[in-house]
Every structure is written in C-alpha cells, then in structure tokens.
Short mmCIF file of C-alpha atoms in Angstrom, two decimals:
data_model
loop_
_atom_site.label_atom_id
_atom_site.label_comp_id
_atom_site.label_asym_id
_atom_site.label_seq_id
_atom_site.Cartn_x
_atom_site.Cartn_y
_atom_site.Cartn_z
CA UNK A 1 32.61 46.85 -46.90
CA UNK A 2 35.68 48.82 -46.08
CA UNK A 3 37.49 48.53 -42.77
CA UNK A 4 40.91 50.08 -42.48
CA UNK A 5 40.98 52.07 -39.25
CA UNK A 6 44.59 52.57 -38.25
CA UNK A 7 43.95 52.44 -34.50
CA UNK A 8 41.85 49.29 -34.22
CA UNK A 9 42.49 47.34 -37.38
CA UNK A 10 45.21 46.65 -39.90
CA UNK A 11 45.32 49.29 -42.57
CA UNK A 12 43.56 47.19 -45.17
CA UNK A 13 40.19 47.03 -46.84
CA UNK A 14 38.33 43.86 -45.96
CA UNK A 15 36.92 41.67 -48.68
CA UNK A 16 33.46 42.39 -47.32
CA UNK A 17 33.63 45.71 -49.12
CA UNK A 18 32.37 43.75 -52.10
CA UNK A 19 29.06 43.57 -50.34
CA UNK A 20 28.28 47.23 -50.83
CA UNK A 21 24.60 48.06 -50.97
CA UNK A 22 22.54 46.89 -53.87
CA UNK A 23 19.17 48.38 -54.72
CA UNK A 24 16.34 48.95 -52.32
CA UNK A 25 12.85 48.03 -53.52
CA UNK A 26 12.43 51.28 -55.45
CA UNK A 27 11.76 52.28 -59.05
CA UNK A 28 13.78 50.37 -61.62
CA UNK A 29 16.74 52.48 -62.83
CA UNK A 30 17.38 53.26 -66.47
CA UNK A 31 18.58 50.31 -68.53
CA UNK A 32 22.28 51.37 -68.67
CA UNK A 33 22.33 51.77 -64.88
CA UNK A 34 20.58 48.43 -64.37
CA UNK A 35 23.25 46.81 -66.56
CA UNK A 36 26.02 48.12 -64.29
CA UNK A 37 24.04 47.01 -61.24
CA UNK A 38 23.65 43.48 -62.58
CA UNK A 39 27.29 43.25 -63.67
CA UNK A 40 28.32 44.39 -60.20
CA UNK A 41 26.28 41.58 -58.62
CA UNK A 42 28.06 39.04 -60.80
CA UNK A 43 31.48 40.49 -59.95
CA UNK A 44 30.75 40.74 -56.23
CA UNK A 45 29.04 37.41 -55.64
CA UNK A 46 29.80 35.05 -58.52
CA UNK A 47 33.17 35.88 -60.09
CA UNK A 48 36.04 33.85 -58.56
CA UNK A 49 38.38 35.79 -56.32
CA UNK A 50 41.27 35.50 -58.78
CA UNK A 51 39.27 37.25 -61.51
CA UNK A 52 37.29 39.67 -59.37
CA UNK A 53 39.74 42.56 -59.45
CA UNK A 54 39.93 42.59 -63.23
CA UNK A 55 36.15 42.37 -63.49
CA UNK A 56 35.73 45.36 -61.19
CA UNK A 57 38.36 47.41 -63.02
CA UNK A 58 36.47 46.86 -66.27
CA UNK A 59 33.17 47.65 -64.59
CA UNK A 60 34.61 50.85 -63.07
CA UNK A 61 35.39 52.04 -66.57
CA UNK A 62 31.80 51.43 -67.60
CA UNK A 63 30.33 53.10 -64.52
CA UNK A 64 32.59 56.13 -65.00
CA UNK A 65 31.43 56.44 -68.60
CA UNK A 66 27.84 56.08 -67.42
CA UNK A 67 28.22 59.05 -65.07
CA UNK A 68 29.83 61.08 -67.84
CA UNK A 69 26.79 60.37 -70.00
CA UNK A 70 24.26 60.86 -67.18
CA UNK A 71 25.88 63.40 -64.80
CA UNK A 72 22.61 64.35 -63.10
CA UNK A 73 21.26 60.83 -62.69
CA UNK A 74 21.54 59.93 -58.97
CA UNK A 75 21.16 56.23 -59.80
CA UNK A 76 24.23 56.34 -62.05
CA UNK A 77 26.22 58.19 -59.39
CA UNK A 78 25.23 55.66 -56.73
CA UNK A 79 26.35 52.73 -58.82
CA UNK A 80 29.61 54.36 -59.78
CA UNK A 81 30.28 54.88 -56.07
CA UNK A 82 29.38 51.28 -55.27
CA UNK A 83 31.66 49.93 -58.00
CA UNK A 84 34.55 52.13 -56.86
CA UNK A 85 34.06 51.10 -53.23
CA UNK A 86 34.04 47.44 -54.22
CA UNK A 87 37.22 47.88 -56.24
CA UNK A 88 38.80 49.59 -53.24
CA UNK A 89 37.88 46.60 -51.12
CA UNK A 90 39.45 44.25 -53.62
CA UNK A 91 42.69 46.22 -53.82
CA UNK A 92 42.91 46.87 -50.09
CA UNK A 93 45.31 49.03 -48.14
CA UNK A 94 45.68 52.76 -47.89
CA UNK A 95 46.24 52.95 -51.63
CA UNK A 96 42.51 52.38 -52.03
CA UNK A 97 41.70 55.69 -50.36
CA UNK A 98 41.53 57.56 -53.65
CA UNK A 99 38.79 55.18 -54.79
CA UNK A 100 36.70 55.61 -51.66
CA UNK A 101 37.14 59.38 -51.78
CA UNK A 102 35.69 59.38 -55.29
CA UNK A 103 32.90 57.08 -54.12
CA UNK A 104 32.16 59.56 -51.33
CA UNK A 105 31.85 62.36 -53.88
CA UNK A 106 29.51 60.21 -55.97
CA UNK A 107 27.23 59.48 -53.02
CA UNK A 108 27.20 63.12 -51.90
CA UNK A 109 26.30 64.24 -55.43
CA UNK A 110 23.50 61.67 -55.58
CA UNK A 111 22.13 62.86 -52.23
CA UNK A 112 22.18 66.48 -53.43
CA UNK A 113 20.09 65.46 -56.46
CA UNK A 114 17.66 63.11 -54.69
CA UNK A 115 18.48 61.54 -51.36
CA UNK A 116 15.65 59.00 -51.73
CA UNK A 117 16.99 57.59 -55.02
CA UNK A 118 17.20 53.79 -55.05
CA UNK A 119 15.51 53.68 -51.68
CA UNK A 120 18.14 55.82 -49.98
CA UNK A 121 21.08 53.71 -51.18
CA UNK A 122 23.41 56.72 -51.29
CA UNK A 123 22.88 57.28 -47.56
CA UNK A 124 23.46 53.58 -46.84
CA UNK A 125 26.64 53.53 -48.91
CA UNK A 126 28.00 56.81 -47.56
CA UNK A 127 27.23 55.81 -43.99
CA UNK A 128 29.07 52.56 -44.52
CA UNK A 129 32.11 54.42 -45.81
CA UNK A 130 32.12 56.78 -42.85
CA UNK A 131 32.42 54.03 -40.25
CA UNK A 132 34.87 51.85 -42.17
CA UNK A 133 37.33 54.39 -43.51
CA UNK A 134 39.98 55.70 -41.09
CA UNK A 135 39.54 59.12 -39.60
CA UNK A 136 41.72 62.20 -39.99
CA UNK A 137 44.55 62.59 -40.92
CA UNK A 138 44.47 59.40 -42.99
CA UNK A 139 40.90 59.45 -44.20
CA UNK A 140 37.45 60.91 -43.66
CA UNK A 141 35.97 58.35 -41.25
CA UNK A 142 33.42 59.73 -38.79
CA UNK A 143 31.16 57.55 -36.65
CA UNK A 144 28.67 60.33 -35.96
CA UNK A 145 28.18 60.93 -39.68
CA UNK A 146 27.95 57.19 -40.25
CA UNK A 147 25.08 56.94 -37.79
CA UNK A 148 23.35 59.96 -39.32
CA UNK A 149 23.42 58.58 -42.84
CA UNK A 150 22.52 55.01 -41.89
CA UNK A 151 19.56 56.20 -39.85
CA UNK A 152 18.44 58.43 -42.72
CA UNK A 153 18.54 55.40 -45.04
CA UNK A 154 16.33 53.49 -42.61
CA UNK A 155 13.94 56.44 -42.40
CA UNK A 156 13.57 56.23 -46.18
CA UNK A 157 13.06 52.46 -46.19
CA UNK A 158 12.93 50.69 -42.83
CA UNK A 159 12.77 47.24 -44.43
CA UNK A 160 15.71 47.61 -46.82
CA UNK A 161 18.07 44.66 -46.56
CA UNK A 162 21.22 46.73 -47.11
CA UNK A 163 20.31 49.59 -44.79
CA UNK A 164 19.58 47.11 -42.00
CA UNK A 165 22.68 45.06 -42.67
CA UNK A 166 25.05 48.01 -42.58
CA UNK A 167 23.35 49.57 -39.59
CA UNK A 168 23.79 46.25 -37.81
CA UNK A 169 27.44 46.13 -38.79
CA UNK A 170 27.93 49.70 -37.58
CA UNK A 171 26.28 48.92 -34.22
CA UNK A 172 28.46 45.82 -33.91
CA UNK A 173 31.49 48.02 -34.56
CA UNK A 174 30.26 50.34 -31.80
CA UNK A 175 29.81 47.50 -29.32
CA UNK A 176 26.00 47.67 -29.34
CA UNK A 177 25.56 43.93 -29.65
CA UNK A 178 21.83 43.82 -28.94
CA UNK A 179 21.12 46.56 -31.44
CA UNK A 180 23.30 44.82 -33.99
CA UNK A 181 21.43 41.55 -33.53
CA UNK A 182 18.09 43.27 -34.09
CA UNK A 183 19.32 44.97 -37.26
CA UNK A 184 20.81 41.78 -38.69
CA UNK A 185 17.54 39.97 -37.99
CA UNK A 186 15.69 42.65 -39.96
CA UNK A 187 18.13 42.31 -42.82
CA UNK A 188 17.61 38.56 -42.97
CA UNK A 189 13.82 39.01 -42.91
CA UNK A 190 13.82 41.80 -45.52
CA UNK A 191 11.48 41.40 -48.49
CA UNK A 192 12.94 39.86 -51.63
CA UNK A 193 13.79 42.22 -54.48
CA UNK A 194 12.63 41.26 -57.95
CA UNK A 195 15.61 40.58 -60.19
CA UNK A 196 18.05 40.92 -57.29
CA UNK A 197 18.22 37.29 -56.25
CA UNK A 198 22.02 37.03 -56.41
CA UNK A 199 22.55 40.15 -54.31
CA UNK A 200 19.81 39.21 -51.83
CA UNK A 201 21.26 35.74 -51.34
CA UNK A 202 24.74 37.12 -50.73
CA UNK A 203 23.53 39.80 -48.35
CA UNK A 204 21.42 37.37 -46.30
CA UNK A 205 24.35 34.98 -46.04
CA UNK A 206 26.57 37.78 -44.76
CA UNK A 207 23.93 38.95 -42.28
CA UNK A 208 23.42 35.39 -41.07
CA UNK A 209 27.15 34.97 -40.40
CA UNK A 210 27.36 38.28 -38.56
CA UNK A 211 24.23 37.52 -36.54
CA UNK A 212 25.69 34.19 -35.42
CA UNK A 213 28.84 35.97 -34.26
CA UNK A 214 26.83 38.59 -32.38
CA UNK A 215 24.67 35.95 -30.70
CA UNK A 216 27.77 34.06 -29.56
CA UNK A 217 29.08 37.25 -28.02
CA UNK A 218 25.77 37.94 -26.26
CA UNK A 219 25.62 34.37 -24.96
CA UNK A 220 29.12 34.67 -23.46
CA UNK A 221 28.30 37.77 -21.39
#
C-alpha cells in the first residue's frame, strides 16, 4: 500500500502498495476482469522486482482499455484502480500522485455504481488510499474518511482478508495496537478464496509480519 505522508514519513510510496486488495469472496467477475485480476496477482506477488514495474505498466494499459470497454462495470473500475495504485507504489515518490488520484476516481465511480461489488473492495481500496496518501496541500489523505471506508468494507464482509488487513494497518498507523492485532488475526484466519491462492498467500504473509511487529510493541509496553 501507499505511504507517503510528508510529516511522518519520507515522501515515497512503500513497496507494500503492491499488496492492494484482491477480491473478496463474492461473485466471479466477467472473464476480461478476472484476467486482469489474475495478471495483477502474478505481477504483485510472483514477478521479480526488476521486472515488476514493466509488468504493471503493461497491465495498466490493459485495465484502462477494460474500463473503456466496460465503463459501467464496477469490477472493471476496481481493478483499474488497484493496478494504478500498485504501479504508483512501484514508482514511488510524489510523482505517483497522479496515479493514485486516478485510482481514487475509479474507486469512487465503482462505489457510485455498486458499493458492494467484489465484496466491498472499492471501499477497502479507497480507505487504504486515504490513510496512506499525504493530506492537503500535497494530496487527498484523510484519516476520518479512511476509517469510514474501511469500516464500510467490513460491514459488507466482516471476514474479508483484505478489509481486515488494511483496517489493521490503519489502526497500527493510528497507534491502536490492540485493535490492529485483532484485525491482523482476523485477516490471517480469513477463509480461503477459490482461485486466489497466490493473493491469499501473499496477504497472509504480510499480515503475519505486521502482527508480529504489533505483538512485539505490545509486549514492550
């Protein structure tokens, strides 16, 4: 996910942006959308770092074309936003802001069409952007909006691995270590998603690392 707050962090997008939300256990998207989803998983979790940027650039072209062909398909909009956010994370720095601003527009458009699409993934993704992008005047970051969207995603699917992971990461960012630990535990215990083994494995590994960090902090208090 993206972290480039100017006050508390270096103005760069962390590599963890590549771990943007994958699908919740919801209806299977149309085949062209599923193809982008699966290609994203390969780029995010399998492609070597040296080739990842090029893979995401190519995938962004495909996801953009997909939205042009399916402008009222919330699933297509969600995946275009995810791909753009991941590319922003790969590029890093304030120059990636144009990518995350377009991703924000994608997620907002998807929510306007159907905020429950892909198990609420647009809320998860938009909430993640809100807490990891810098606030005004640099960006659009807003912790209150981040909480609102992440909690809405959990209201749609309380067991979703991505919604729990990003809510945990948000709470960690806010200094709510106990709440973060509980959310990471839920992410790790989330039900497996058919056909999403690569994404699930990567997400659980990330949640496990973050949970270990949170537990060390709690133990030191």
